[in-house]
């Protein structure tokens, strides 16, 4: 499968004028209800910012990172979202300093595919240790509805 070149999208975003800086952050309780709350908060905030085109993927990836934080970490979880300079950055912070690694899930395993989804659907992602623990993040390219991306900027990259 051909992948879209994120550098081409990024270049198109810079050339078209970027989305103004917007930020939001929430503390989530350490229970499974926080996953649906994180999806709802993400969906509502991106709709407020006029970034409807990114809602579906951002919601999915936020739910993966929040689920991982609740399952493998401890303490409070913080969800932060920032749209700036043509990028949407979503970050989930928890109190466990251990950074995760992608692993291969067995065919019939119920979990273990979250970071593969983050890797496949985001423009970039990573993790960093913080004074409180760690933060995992991903970025997606964003465009305001008044912006247009030339169709050539979305051409698949030859493998």
Coordinates of C-alpha atoms in Angstrom, one line a residue, residues 91-149:
X91 CA -0.5 14.1 24.3
X92 CA -1.3 11.8 27.1
X93 CA 0.7 12.1 30.3
X94 CA 0.8 9.6 33.2
X95 CA 2.9 9.0 36.3
X96 CA 4.8 5.8 35.1
X97 CA 8.2 6.8 33.6
X98 CA 8.5 3.5 31.7
X99 CA 8.2 4.2 27.9
X100 CA 6.3 1.6 25.9
X101 CA 7.6 -0.3 23.0
X102 CA 5.8 -1.7 20.0
X103 CA 5.4 -5.4 20.2
X104 CA 4.0 -8.0 17.9
X105 CA 0.6 -9.2 19.0
X106 CA -0.5 -12.8 18.6
X107 CA -3.2 -13.3 16.0
X108 CA -5.9 -14.0 18.6
X109 CA -4.6 -11.5 21.2
X110 CA -7.2 -9.0 22.4
X111 CA -4.6 -6.2 22.8
X112 CA -1.2 -5.2 21.8
X113 CA -2.0 -3.3 18.5
X114 CA -2.5 0.2 19.8
X115 CA 1.0 1.6 19.0
X116 CA 0.8 0.0 15.6
X117 CA -2.4 2.1 15.0
X118 CA -0.7 5.2 16.3
X119 CA 2.3 4.6 14.0
X120 CA 0.2 3.8 11.0
X121 CA -2.3 6.7 11.3
X122 CA -0.3 9.6 12.6
X123 CA 2.2 11.8 10.9
X124 CA 4.6 11.2 13.7
X125 CA 4.5 10.0 17.3
X126 CA 6.8 9.4 20.3
X127 CA 7.2 9.4 24.0
X128 CA 9.3 11.4 26.5
X129 CA 9.9 11.1 30.2
X130 CA 8.6 14.0 32.2
X131 CA 9.1 15.1 35.8
X132 CA 5.8 13.4 36.7
X133 CA 6.4 10.2 34.6
X134 CA 6.0 10.1 30.8
X135 CA 4.1 11.7 27.9
X136 CA 3.1 9.9 24.7
X137 CA 2.1 12.0 21.8
X138 CA 1.1 11.9 18.1
X139 CA 0.8 14.5 15.5
X140 CA -1.6 14.9 12.5
X141 CA -1.6 17.5 9.8
X142 CA -4.4 20.0 10.0
X143 CA -5.9 22.6 7.7
X144 CA -8.6 25.2 8.4
X145 CA -11.7 24.7 6.3
X146 CA -10.9 27.7 4.2
X147 CA -7.6 26.2 3.2
X148 CA -7.2 23.8 0.3
X149 CA -4.4 21.4 -0.4

